[in-house]
PDB file of C-alpha atoms in Angstrom:
ATOM      1  CA  UNK Q  25      28.518 -32.278 -15.233  1.00  0.00           C
ATOM      2  CA  UNK Q  26      27.646 -28.766 -13.953  1.00  0.00           C
ATOM      3  CA  UNK Q  27      30.083 -26.993 -16.375  1.00  0.00           C
ATOM      4  CA  UNK Q  28      28.563 -28.861 -19.243  1.00  0.00           C
ATOM      5  CA  UNK Q  29      25.085 -28.073 -18.350  1.00  0.00           C
ATOM      6  CA  UNK Q  30      26.215 -24.368 -17.792  1.00  0.00           C
ATOM      7  CA  UNK Q  31      27.575 -24.433 -21.347  1.00  0.00           C
ATOM      8  CA  UNK Q  32      24.314 -25.619 -22.553  1.00  0.00           C
ATOM      9  CA  UNK Q  33      22.591 -22.637 -20.802  1.00  0.00           C
ATOM     10  CA  UNK Q  34      25.035 -20.030 -22.036  1.00  0.00           C
ATOM     11  CA  UNK Q  35      25.487 -21.404 -25.653  1.00  0.00           C
ATOM     12  CA  UNK Q  36      22.498 -20.570 -27.692  1.00  0.00           C
ATOM     13  CA  UNK Q  37      24.042 -20.971 -31.049  1.00  0.00           C
ATOM     14  CA  UNK Q  38      21.742 -22.879 -33.437  1.00  0.00           C
ATOM     15  CA  UNK Q  39      22.853 -24.789 -36.440  1.00  0.00           C
ATOM     16  CA  UNK Q  40      20.866 -24.448 -39.690  1.00  0.00           C
ATOM     17  CA  UNK Q  41      18.869 -27.575 -40.049  1.00  0.00           C
ATOM     18  CA  UNK Q  42      19.790 -29.786 -42.929  1.00  0.00           C
ATOM     19  CA  UNK Q  43      17.437 -31.589 -45.168  1.00  0.00           C
ATOM     20  CA  UNK Q  44      17.071 -34.910 -43.315  1.00  0.00           C
ATOM     21  CA  UNK Q  45      15.105 -36.282 -46.223  1.00  0.00           C
ATOM     22  CA  UNK Q  46      18.335 -36.405 -48.150  1.00  0.00           C
ATOM     23  CA  UNK Q  47      21.264 -38.778 -47.521  1.00  0.00           C
ATOM     24  CA  UNK Q  48      23.759 -35.689 -47.408  1.00  0.00           C
ATOM     25  CA  UNK Q  49      21.556 -34.146 -44.731  1.00  0.00           C
ATOM     26  CA  UNK Q  50      21.487 -37.349 -42.659  1.00  0.00           C
ATOM     27  CA  UNK Q  51      25.250 -37.718 -43.096  1.00  0.00           C
ATOM     28  CA  UNK Q  52      25.631 -34.255 -41.712  1.00  0.00           C
ATOM     29  CA  UNK Q  53      23.511 -35.229 -38.682  1.00  0.00           C
ATOM     30  CA  UNK Q  54      25.511 -38.414 -38.195  1.00  0.00           C
ATOM     31  CA  UNK Q  55      28.813 -36.430 -38.207  1.00  0.00           C
ATOM     32  CA  UNK Q  56      27.444 -33.902 -35.683  1.00  0.00           C
ATOM     33  CA  UNK Q  57      26.077 -36.563 -33.372  1.00  0.00           C
ATOM     34  CA  UNK Q  58      29.333 -38.536 -33.489  1.00  0.00           C
ATOM     35  CA  UNK Q  59      31.211 -35.436 -32.298  1.00  0.00           C
ATOM     36  CA  UNK Q  60      28.786 -34.815 -29.457  1.00  0.00           C
ATOM     37  CA  UNK Q  61      28.535 -38.365 -28.293  1.00  0.00           C
ATOM     38  CA  UNK Q  62      32.181 -38.441 -27.971  1.00  0.00           C
ATOM     39  CA  UNK Q  63      32.052 -35.405 -25.933  1.00  0.00           C
ATOM     40  CA  UNK Q  64      29.535 -37.067 -23.738  1.00  0.00           C
ATOM     41  CA  UNK Q  65      31.797 -40.248 -23.213  1.00  0.00           C
ATOM     42  CA  UNK Q  66      34.804 -38.087 -22.557  1.00  0.00           C
ATOM     43  CA  UNK Q  67      33.047 -35.986 -20.012  1.00  0.00           C
ATOM     44  CA  UNK Q  68      31.700 -39.133 -18.406  1.00  0.00           C
ATOM     45  CA  UNK Q  69      35.263 -40.432 -17.972  1.00  0.00           C
ATOM     46  CA  UNK Q  70      36.333 -37.295 -16.294  1.00  0.00           C
ATOM     47  CA  UNK Q  71      33.268 -36.649 -14.176  1.00  0.00           C
ATOM     48  CA  UNK Q  72      33.792 -39.549 -11.681  1.00  0.00           C
ATOM     49  CA  UNK Q  73      30.393 -40.745 -12.162  1.00  0.00           C
ATOM     50  CA  UNK Q  74      31.088 -43.315 -14.870  1.00  0.00           C
ATOM     51  CA  UNK Q  75      27.749 -44.284 -16.284  1.00  0.00           C
ATOM     52  CA  UNK Q  76      29.689 -45.812 -19.260  1.00  0.00           C
ATOM     53  CA  UNK Q  77      31.834 -48.601 -18.114  1.00  0.00           C
ATOM     54  CA  UNK Q  78      32.587 -49.865 -21.547  1.00  0.00           C
ATOM     55  CA  UNK Q  79      31.597 -49.067 -25.081  1.00  0.00           C
ATOM     56  CA  UNK Q  80      32.327 -51.173 -28.080  1.00  0.00           C
ATOM     57  CA  UNK Q  81      34.722 -49.431 -30.394  1.00  0.00           C
ATOM     58  CA  UNK Q  82      32.571 -49.764 -33.473  1.00  0.00           C
ATOM     59  CA  UNK Q  83      29.252 -49.020 -31.734  1.00  0.00           C
ATOM     60  CA  UNK Q  84      28.854 -45.237 -32.574  1.00  0.00           C
ATOM     61  CA  UNK Q  85      29.892 -45.734 -36.229  1.00  0.00           C
ATOM     62  CA  UNK Q  86      27.422 -48.716 -36.628  1.00  0.00           C
ATOM     63  CA  UNK Q  87      24.596 -46.917 -34.934  1.00  0.00           C
ATOM     64  CA  UNK Q  88      25.004 -43.636 -36.870  1.00  0.00           C
ATOM     65  CA  UNK Q  89      25.221 -45.717 -40.088  1.00  0.00           C
ATOM     66  CA  UNK Q  90      21.835 -47.193 -39.139  1.00  0.00           C
ATOM     67  CA  UNK Q  91      20.423 -43.733 -38.864  1.00  0.00           C
ATOM     68  CA  UNK Q  92      21.642 -42.770 -42.193  1.00  0.00           C
ATOM     69  CA  UNK Q  93      20.586 -45.861 -44.055  1.00  0.00           C
ATOM     70  CA  UNK Q  94      17.240 -46.573 -42.189  1.00  0.00           C
ATOM     71  CA  UNK Q  95      15.950 -43.118 -40.946  1.00  0.00           C
ATOM     72  CA  UNK Q  96      12.316 -44.040 -40.817  1.00  0.00           C
ATOM     73  CA  UNK Q  97      12.605 -47.073 -38.657  1.00  0.00           C
ATOM     74  CA  UNK Q  98      12.097 -46.666 -34.912  1.00  0.00           C
ATOM     75  CA  UNK Q  99      15.209 -46.821 -32.709  1.00  0.00           C
ATOM     76  CA  UNK Q 100      14.955 -49.914 -30.434  1.00  0.00           C
ATOM     77  CA  UNK Q 101      17.097 -50.188 -27.267  1.00  0.00           C
ATOM     78  CA  UNK Q 102      17.481 -53.311 -25.457  1.00  0.00           C
ATOM     79  CA  UNK Q 103      18.516 -53.165 -21.776  1.00  0.00           C
ATOM     80  CA  UNK Q 104      19.594 -56.316 -19.932  1.00  0.00           C
ATOM     81  CA  UNK Q 105      21.344 -57.285 -16.799  1.00  0.00           C
ATOM     82  CA  UNK Q 106      20.994 -59.557 -13.743  1.00  0.00           C
ATOM     83  CA  UNK Q 107      18.298 -59.300 -11.129  1.00  0.00           C
ATOM     84  CA  UNK Q 108      18.507 -56.070  -9.109  1.00  0.00           C
ATOM     85  CA  UNK Q 109      21.323 -54.736 -11.235  1.00  0.00           C
ATOM     86  CA  UNK Q 110      19.408 -51.389 -11.787  1.00  0.00           C
ATOM     87  CA  UNK Q 111      17.518 -52.007 -15.062  1.00  0.00           C
ATOM     88  CA  UNK Q 112      14.099 -50.957 -13.862  1.00  0.00           C
ATOM     89  CA  UNK Q 113      15.521 -47.995 -11.939  1.00  0.00           C
ATOM     90  CA  UNK Q 114      17.117 -46.697 -14.930  1.00  0.00           C
ATOM     91  CA  UNK Q 115      14.101 -46.970 -17.061  1.00  0.00           C
ATOM     92  CA  UNK Q 116      11.925 -45.240 -14.261  1.00  0.00           C
ATOM     93  CA  UNK Q 117      14.441 -42.299 -14.532  1.00  0.00           C
ATOM     94  CA  UNK Q 118      13.998 -42.448 -18.450  1.00  0.00           C
ATOM     95  CA  UNK Q 119      10.215 -42.170 -17.950  1.00  0.00           C
ATOM     96  CA  UNK Q 120      10.279 -39.335 -15.539  1.00  0.00           C
ATOM     97  CA  UNK Q 121      12.763 -37.353 -17.654  1.00  0.00           C
ATOM     98  CA  UNK Q 122      11.157 -38.000 -21.008  1.00  0.00           C
ATOM     99  CA  UNK Q 123       7.844 -36.937 -19.594  1.00  0.00           C
ATOM    100  CA  UNK Q 124       9.313 -33.703 -18.455  1.00  0.00           C
ATOM    101  CA  UNK Q 125      10.868 -32.995 -21.808  1.00  0.00           C
ATOM    102  CA  UNK Q 126       7.889 -34.413 -23.668  1.00  0.00           C
ATOM    103  CA  UNK Q 127      10.004 -36.820 -25.691  1.00  0.00           C
ATOM    104  CA  UNK Q 128       8.567 -39.541 -27.914  1.00  0.00           C
ATOM    105  CA  UNK Q 129       9.891 -42.559 -25.857  1.00  0.00           C
ATOM    106  CA  UNK Q 130       8.107 -45.878 -25.185  1.00  0.00           C
ATOM    107  CA  UNK Q 131       9.143 -48.212 -22.191  1.00  0.00           C
ATOM    108  CA  UNK Q 132       8.329 -51.854 -22.254  1.00  0.00           C
ATOM    109  CA  UNK Q 133       9.177 -54.637 -19.772  1.00  0.00           C
ATOM    110  CA  UNK Q 134      10.256 -57.879 -21.258  1.00  0.00           C
ATOM    111  CA  UNK Q 135       8.836 -59.596 -18.269  1.00  0.00           C
ATOM    112  CA  UNK Q 136       5.504 -59.248 -19.753  1.00  0.00           C
ATOM    113  CA  UNK Q 137       6.396 -62.076 -22.169  1.00  0.00           C
ATOM    114  CA  UNK Q 138       6.775 -64.654 -19.241  1.00  0.00           C
ATOM    115  CA  UNK Q 139       4.609 -67.695 -20.052  1.00  0.00           C
ATOM    116  CA  UNK Q 140       1.476 -68.117 -18.130  1.00  0.00           C
ATOM    117  CA  UNK Q 141       2.265 -70.395 -15.157  1.00  0.00           C
ATOM    118  CA  UNK Q 142      -0.953 -70.019 -13.264  1.00  0.00           C
ATOM    119  CA  UNK Q 143      -1.876 -73.622 -13.561  1.00  0.00           C
ATOM    120  CA  UNK Q 144       1.633 -74.661 -12.228  1.00  0.00           C
ATOM    121  CA  UNK Q 145       1.364 -72.221  -9.210  1.00  0.00           C
ATOM    122  CA  UNK Q 146      -2.153 -73.620  -8.382  1.00  0.00           C
ATOM    123  CA  UNK Q 147      -0.699 -77.132  -8.579  1.00  0.00           C
ATOM    124  CA  UNK Q 148       2.219 -76.471  -6.328  1.00  0.00           C
ATOM    125  CA  UNK Q 149       0.509 -74.035  -3.938  1.00  0.00           C
ATOM    126  CA  UNK Q 150       2.665 -70.827  -4.626  1.00  0.00           C
ATOM    127  CA  UNK Q 151       5.560 -69.570  -6.624  1.00  0.00           C
ATOM    128  CA  UNK Q 152       8.210 -70.420  -4.098  1.00  0.00           C
ATOM    129  CA  UNK Q 153       7.068 -74.017  -3.911  1.00  0.00           C
ATOM    130  CA  UNK Q 154       7.078 -74.098  -7.666  1.00  0.00           C
ATOM    131  CA  UNK Q 155      10.740 -72.883  -7.719  1.00  0.00           C
ATOM    132  CA  UNK Q 156      11.850 -75.236  -4.920  1.00  0.00           C
ATOM    133  CA  UNK Q 157      10.308 -77.961  -7.236  1.00  0.00           C
ATOM    134  CA  UNK Q 158      12.953 -77.182  -9.713  1.00  0.00           C
ATOM    135  CA  UNK Q 159      10.997 -74.757 -12.120  1.00  0.00           C
ATOM    136  CA  UNK Q 160      13.596 -72.629 -13.784  1.00  0.00           C
ATOM    137  CA  UNK Q 161      11.517 -69.490 -14.284  1.00  0.00           C
ATOM    138  CA  UNK Q 162      14.312 -67.415 -16.022  1.00  0.00           C
ATOM    139  CA  UNK Q 163      15.135 -70.027 -18.557  1.00  0.00           C
ATOM    140  CA  UNK Q 164      14.606 -68.797 -22.249  1.00  0.00           C
ATOM    141  CA  UNK Q 165      11.836 -71.451 -22.839  1.00  0.00           C
ATOM    142  CA  UNK Q 166       9.720 -69.817 -20.230  1.00  0.00           C
ATOM    143  CA  UNK Q 167       9.183 -66.645 -22.240  1.00  0.00           C
ATOM    144  CA  UNK Q 168       7.040 -66.017 -25.383  1.00  0.00           C
ATOM    145  CA  UNK Q 169      10.033 -65.171 -27.437  1.00  0.00           C
ATOM    146  CA  UNK Q 170       8.647 -65.751 -30.812  1.00  0.00           C
ATOM    147  CA  UNK Q 171       5.672 -63.333 -30.042  1.00  0.00           C
ATOM    148  CA  UNK Q 172       8.100 -60.833 -28.471  1.00  0.00           C
ATOM    149  CA  UNK Q 173      10.258 -60.841 -31.599  1.00  0.00           C
ATOM    150  CA  UNK Q 174       7.130 -60.300 -33.816  1.00  0.00           C
ATOM    151  CA  UNK Q 175       5.893 -57.546 -31.662  1.00  0.00           C
ATOM    152  CA  UNK Q 176       9.251 -55.653 -31.698  1.00  0.00           C
ATOM    153  CA  UNK Q 177       9.493 -55.875 -35.557  1.00  0.00           C
ATOM    154  CA  UNK Q 178       5.865 -54.366 -35.522  1.00  0.00           C
ATOM    155  CA  UNK Q 179       6.959 -51.539 -33.157  1.00  0.00           C
ATOM    156  CA  UNK Q 180      10.138 -50.993 -35.355  1.00  0.00           C
ATOM    157  CA  UNK Q 181       8.028 -50.509 -38.450  1.00  0.00           C
ATOM    158  CA  UNK Q 182       5.791 -48.086 -36.721  1.00  0.00           C
ATOM    159  CA  UNK Q 183       2.725 -50.161 -35.809  1.00  0.00           C
ATOM    160  CA  UNK Q 184       1.197 -49.933 -32.251  1.00  0.00           C
ATOM    161  CA  UNK Q 185       0.750 -53.449 -30.618  1.00  0.00           C
ATOM    162  CA  UNK Q 186      -1.067 -55.119 -27.899  1.00  0.00           C
ATOM    163  CA  UNK Q 187       1.605 -56.900 -25.796  1.00  0.00           C
ATOM    164  CA  UNK Q 188       0.759 -59.658 -23.204  1.00  0.00           C
ATOM    165  CA  UNK Q 189       0.551 -58.479 -19.656  1.00  0.00           C
ATOM    166  CA  UNK Q 190       2.148 -60.569 -16.938  1.00  0.00           C
ATOM    167  CA  UNK Q 191       0.517 -60.024 -13.504  1.00  0.00           C
ATOM    168  CA  UNK Q 192       3.168 -59.537 -10.812  1.00  0.00           C
ATOM    169  CA  UNK Q 193       0.708 -60.486  -7.974  1.00  0.00           C
ATOM    170  CA  UNK Q 194       2.046 -63.949  -7.601  1.00  0.00           C
ATOM    171  CA  UNK Q 195      -0.714 -65.643  -9.614  1.00  0.00           C
ATOM    172  CA  UNK Q 196       1.482 -66.324 -12.714  1.00  0.00           C
ATOM    173  CA  UNK Q 197      -1.218 -65.060 -14.904  1.00  0.00           C
ATOM    174  CA  UNK Q 198      -0.384 -63.740 -18.346  1.00  0.00           C
ATOM    175  CA  UNK Q 199      -3.294 -61.715 -19.993  1.00  0.00           C
ATOM    176  CA  UNK Q 200      -3.051 -62.113 -23.803  1.00  0.00           C
ATOM    177  CA  UNK Q 201      -3.062 -58.657 -25.618  1.00  0.00           C
ATOM    178  CA  UNK Q 202      -3.530 -56.997 -22.185  1.00  0.00           C
ATOM    179  CA  UNK Q 203      -1.054 -54.154 -22.741  1.00  0.00           C
ATOM    180  CA  UNK Q 204      -1.332 -51.442 -25.363  1.00  0.00           C
ATOM    181  CA  UNK Q 205       2.092 -50.332 -26.493  1.00  0.00           C
ATOM    182  CA  UNK Q 206       2.678 -47.271 -28.729  1.00  0.00           C
ATOM    183  CA  UNK Q 207       5.349 -47.190 -31.431  1.00  0.00           C
ATOM    184  CA  UNK Q 208       7.216 -44.088 -30.547  1.00  0.00           C
ATOM    185  CA  UNK Q 209      10.361 -42.959 -32.213  1.00  0.00           C
ATOM    186  CA  UNK Q 210      12.456 -44.378 -29.408  1.00  0.00           C
ATOM    187  CA  UNK Q 211      11.491 -47.754 -27.921  1.00  0.00           C
ATOM    188  CA  UNK Q 212      13.336 -49.041 -24.802  1.00  0.00           C
ATOM    189  CA  UNK Q 213      12.786 -52.685 -23.698  1.00  0.00           C
ATOM    190  CA  UNK Q 214      14.260 -53.889 -20.360  1.00  0.00           C
ATOM    191  CA  UNK Q 215      14.527 -57.274 -18.904  1.00  0.00           C
ATOM    192  CA  UNK Q 216      16.716 -60.450 -19.372  1.00  0.00           C
ATOM    193  CA  UNK Q 217      14.773 -61.728 -22.183  1.00  0.00           C
ATOM    194  CA  UNK Q 218      16.039 -58.811 -24.326  1.00  0.00           C
ATOM    195  CA  UNK Q 219      19.185 -60.603 -25.187  1.00  0.00           C
ATOM    196  CA  UNK Q 220      17.760 -64.131 -25.833  1.00  0.00           C
ATOM    197  CA  UNK Q 221      17.367 -65.532 -29.384  1.00  0.00           C
ATOM    198  CA  UNK Q 222      15.443 -64.517 -31.622  1.00  0.00           C
ATOM    199  CA  UNK Q 223      14.929 -61.132 -29.997  1.00  0.00           C
ATOM    200  CA  UNK Q 224      18.490 -59.793 -29.346  1.00  0.00           C
ATOM    201  CA  UNK Q 225      19.450 -58.877 -33.015  1.00  0.00           C
ATOM    202  CA  UNK Q 226      16.326 -56.664 -33.431  1.00  0.00           C
ATOM    203  CA  UNK Q 227      17.673 -53.934 -31.201  1.00  0.00           C
ATOM    204  CA  UNK Q 228      19.716 -51.092 -32.585  1.00  0.00           C
ATOM    205  CA  UNK Q 229      21.355 -50.485 -29.194  1.00  0.00           C
ATOM    206  CA  UNK Q 230      22.130 -53.195 -26.732  1.00  0.00           C
ATOM    207  CA  UNK Q 231      22.922 -52.223 -23.182  1.00  0.00           C
ATOM    208  CA  UNK Q 232      24.144 -54.450 -20.167  1.00  0.00           C
ATOM    209  CA  UNK Q 233      23.718 -53.025 -16.691  1.00  0.00           C
ATOM    210  CA  UNK Q 234      26.050 -54.359 -14.010  1.00  0.00           C
ATOM    211  CA  UNK Q 235      26.631 -53.646 -10.449  1.00  0.00           C
ATOM    212  CA  UNK Q 236      28.846 -55.131  -7.559  1.00  0.00           C
ATOM    213  CA  UNK Q 237      27.283 -58.353  -6.187  1.00  0.00           C
ATOM    214  CA  UNK Q 238      27.233 -56.991  -2.512  1.00  0.00           C
ATOM    215  CA  UNK Q 239      25.138 -54.060  -3.540  1.00  0.00           C
ATOM    216  CA  UNK Q 240      22.961 -56.216  -5.783  1.00  0.00           C
ATOM    217  CA  UNK Q 241      22.237 -58.660  -2.986  1.00  0.00           C
ATOM    218  CA  UNK Q 242      21.313 -55.914  -0.586  1.00  0.00           C
ATOM    219  CA  UNK Q 243      18.916 -54.484  -3.187  1.00  0.00           C
ATOM    220  CA  UNK Q 244      17.530 -57.951  -3.933  1.00  0.00           C
ATOM    221  CA  UNK Q 245      16.901 -58.955  -0.323  1.00  0.00           C
ATOM    222  CA  UNK Q 246      15.357 -55.463   0.279  1.00  0.00           C
ATOM    223  CA  UNK Q 247      13.029 -55.754  -2.583  1.00  0.00           C
ATOM    224  CA  UNK Q 248      11.917 -59.076  -1.445  1.00  0.00           C
ATOM    225  CA  UNK Q 249      11.017 -57.872   1.990  1.00  0.00           C
ATOM    226  CA  UNK Q 250       8.701 -55.090   0.295  1.00  0.00           C
ATOM    227  CA  UNK Q 251       6.920 -57.917  -1.538  1.00  0.00           C
ATOM    228  CA  UNK Q 252       6.154 -59.654   1.925  1.00  0.00           C
ATOM    229  CA  UNK Q 253       8.652 -62.472   1.140  1.00  0.00           C
ATOM    230  CA  UNK Q 254      10.142 -63.866   4.225  1.00  0.00           C
ATOM    231  CA  UNK Q 255      13.976 -63.870   4.778  1.00  0.00           C
ATOM    232  CA  UNK Q 256      14.338 -67.577   4.262  1.00  0.00           C
ATOM    233  CA  UNK Q 257      12.610 -67.443   0.877  1.00  0.00           C
ATOM    234  CA  UNK Q 258      14.437 -64.318  -0.103  1.00  0.00           C
ATOM    235  CA  UNK Q 259      17.710 -66.049   0.382  1.00  0.00           C
ATOM    236  CA  UNK Q 260      16.683 -69.112  -1.556  1.00  0.00           C
ATOM    237  CA  UNK Q 261      15.511 -66.883  -4.416  1.00  0.00           C
ATOM    238  CA  UNK Q 262      18.866 -64.985  -4.394  1.00  0.00           C
ATOM    239  CA  UNK Q 263      20.764 -68.166  -4.681  1.00  0.00           C
ATOM    240  CA  UNK Q 264      18.556 -69.093  -7.773  1.00  0.00           C
ATOM    241  CA  UNK Q 265      19.075 -65.500  -9.230  1.00  0.00           C
ATOM    242  CA  UNK Q 266      22.948 -65.986  -8.959  1.00  0.00           C
ATOM    243  CA  UNK Q 267      22.779 -69.177 -10.826  1.00  0.00           C
ATOM    244  CA  UNK Q 268      20.269 -68.064 -13.401  1.00  0.00           C
ATOM    245  CA  UNK Q 269      22.213 -64.945 -13.946  1.00  0.00           C
ATOM    246  CA  UNK Q 270      25.534 -66.803 -14.636  1.00  0.00           C
ATOM    247  CA  UNK Q 271      23.797 -69.249 -17.017  1.00  0.00           C
ATOM    248  CA  UNK Q 272      21.293 -67.031 -19.021  1.00  0.00           C
ATOM    249  CA  UNK Q 273      22.303 -63.379 -18.523  1.00  0.00           C
ATOM    250  CA  UNK Q 274      26.013 -62.977 -18.201  1.00  0.00           C
ATOM    251  CA  UNK Q 275      26.710 -64.462 -21.595  1.00  0.00           C
ATOM    252  CA  UNK Q 276      24.966 -61.450 -23.257  1.00  0.00           C
ATOM    253  CA  UNK Q 277      27.575 -59.047 -21.709  1.00  0.00           C
ATOM    254  CA  UNK Q 278      30.044 -59.691 -24.488  1.00  0.00           C
ATOM    255  CA  UNK Q 279      27.435 -58.895 -27.174  1.00  0.00           C
ATOM    256  CA  UNK Q 280      26.152 -55.604 -25.733  1.00  0.00           C
ATOM    257  CA  UNK Q 281      27.309 -52.372 -27.184  1.00  0.00           C
ATOM    258  CA  UNK Q 282      27.351 -50.464 -23.865  1.00  0.00           C
ATOM    259  CA  UNK Q 283      28.106 -51.696 -20.346  1.00  0.00           C
ATOM    260  CA  UNK Q 284      26.400 -49.242 -17.960  1.00  0.00           C
ATOM    261  CA  UNK Q 285      26.837 -48.945 -14.171  1.00  0.00           C
ATOM    262  CA  UNK Q 286      23.762 -49.684 -12.188  1.00  0.00           C
ATOM    263  CA  UNK Q 287      25.161 -47.478  -9.400  1.00  0.00           C
ATOM    264  CA  UNK Q 288      25.123 -44.316 -11.439  1.00  0.00           C
ATOM    265  CA  UNK Q 289      23.646 -41.239  -9.780  1.00  0.00           C
ATOM    266  CA  UNK Q 290      20.137 -40.844 -11.111  1.00  0.00           C
ATOM    267  CA  UNK Q 291      20.357 -37.103 -11.125  1.00  0.00           C
ATOM    268  CA  UNK Q 292      23.570 -37.363 -13.229  1.00  0.00           C
ATOM    269  CA  UNK Q 293      21.783 -39.802 -15.573  1.00  0.00           C
ATOM    270  CA  UNK Q 294      18.864 -37.295 -16.044  1.00  0.00           C
ATOM    271  CA  UNK Q 295      21.286 -34.562 -16.736  1.00  0.00           C
ATOM    272  CA  UNK Q 296      22.874 -36.643 -19.613  1.00  0.00           C
ATOM    273  CA  UNK Q 297      19.460 -37.458 -20.938  1.00  0.00           C
ATOM    274  CA  UNK Q 298      18.572 -33.660 -20.881  1.00  0.00           C
ATOM    275  CA  UNK Q 299      21.937 -32.985 -22.744  1.00  0.00           C
ATOM    276  CA  UNK Q 300      21.235 -35.645 -25.429  1.00  0.00           C
ATOM    277  CA  UNK Q 301      17.698 -33.867 -25.831  1.00  0.00           C
ATOM    278  CA  UNK Q 302      19.568 -30.610 -26.199  1.00  0.00           C
ATOM    279  CA  UNK Q 303      21.942 -31.614 -28.812  1.00  0.00           C
ATOM    280  CA  UNK Q 304      19.406 -33.268 -31.118  1.00  0.00           C
ATOM    281  CA  UNK Q 305      17.232 -30.173 -30.990  1.00  0.00           C
ATOM    282  CA  UNK Q 306      19.966 -27.614 -31.728  1.00  0.00           C
ATOM    283  CA  UNK Q 307      18.951 -26.962 -35.306  1.00  0.00           C
ATOM    284  CA  UNK Q 308      16.919 -23.965 -36.646  1.00  0.00           C
ATOM    285  CA  UNK Q 309      14.868 -23.893 -39.856  1.00  0.00           C
ATOM    286  CA  UNK Q 310      16.423 -22.119 -42.750  1.00  0.00           C
ATOM    287  CA  UNK Q 311      14.927 -18.584 -43.234  1.00  0.00           C
TER     288      UNK Q 311
END
């Protein structure tokens, strides 16, 4: 990746900015981005880092056609994957990098659309006892998917929203309209619910994050310990996560545009984001 970044630093040539209000101008942008995206993919293959494990053959064409035909819509990116695959870590790096570069990006966790299960937790005593009683927390019916689809359409059309806010303190409380979400040009939504009906087809880009199960288990158990979950309960929840992942999440893999590695070096990932920012800002205004 170093030589690519060095090329960015030394190549200060600017391309005259076309009129993106016209279809011809947007088609020029699409052609330019297609060339650059292919450059990134080829570089990734040679780098040994391999962020992109698989990319659908028609994805770049479909995505660029969407930019040409619907330029005013926000770009919605859905990221899914099994528990502890690296979804949240990738989004944290996106937040860090976009803040440094001052980019118009919104990050939203689909977990905020969990149903309120506070009454059930009170009834059974705690979340672990509720799970042991057979409550299938990751099943699609346990998310507010209709509300999520409505909110995503509003964001896509440029409207800010108030999303529900699910409290991750073990109470199972969901606060209605508790989370202000700004409709920036790029909106990234991460979580298993992103690829459930009727939400999944709202996204312009669908990304599936995967990682070797041995590494995933180590992450999962380690994360449970930081949340004061004892080893026995952590092991029980891991077994549940394996079952739920196979039933609810893995089927989405075949529908996603990009299969990304959850083991990718974060510094390398940040460099790719910086490069994408560079190529989308390589235009100068006509004199």
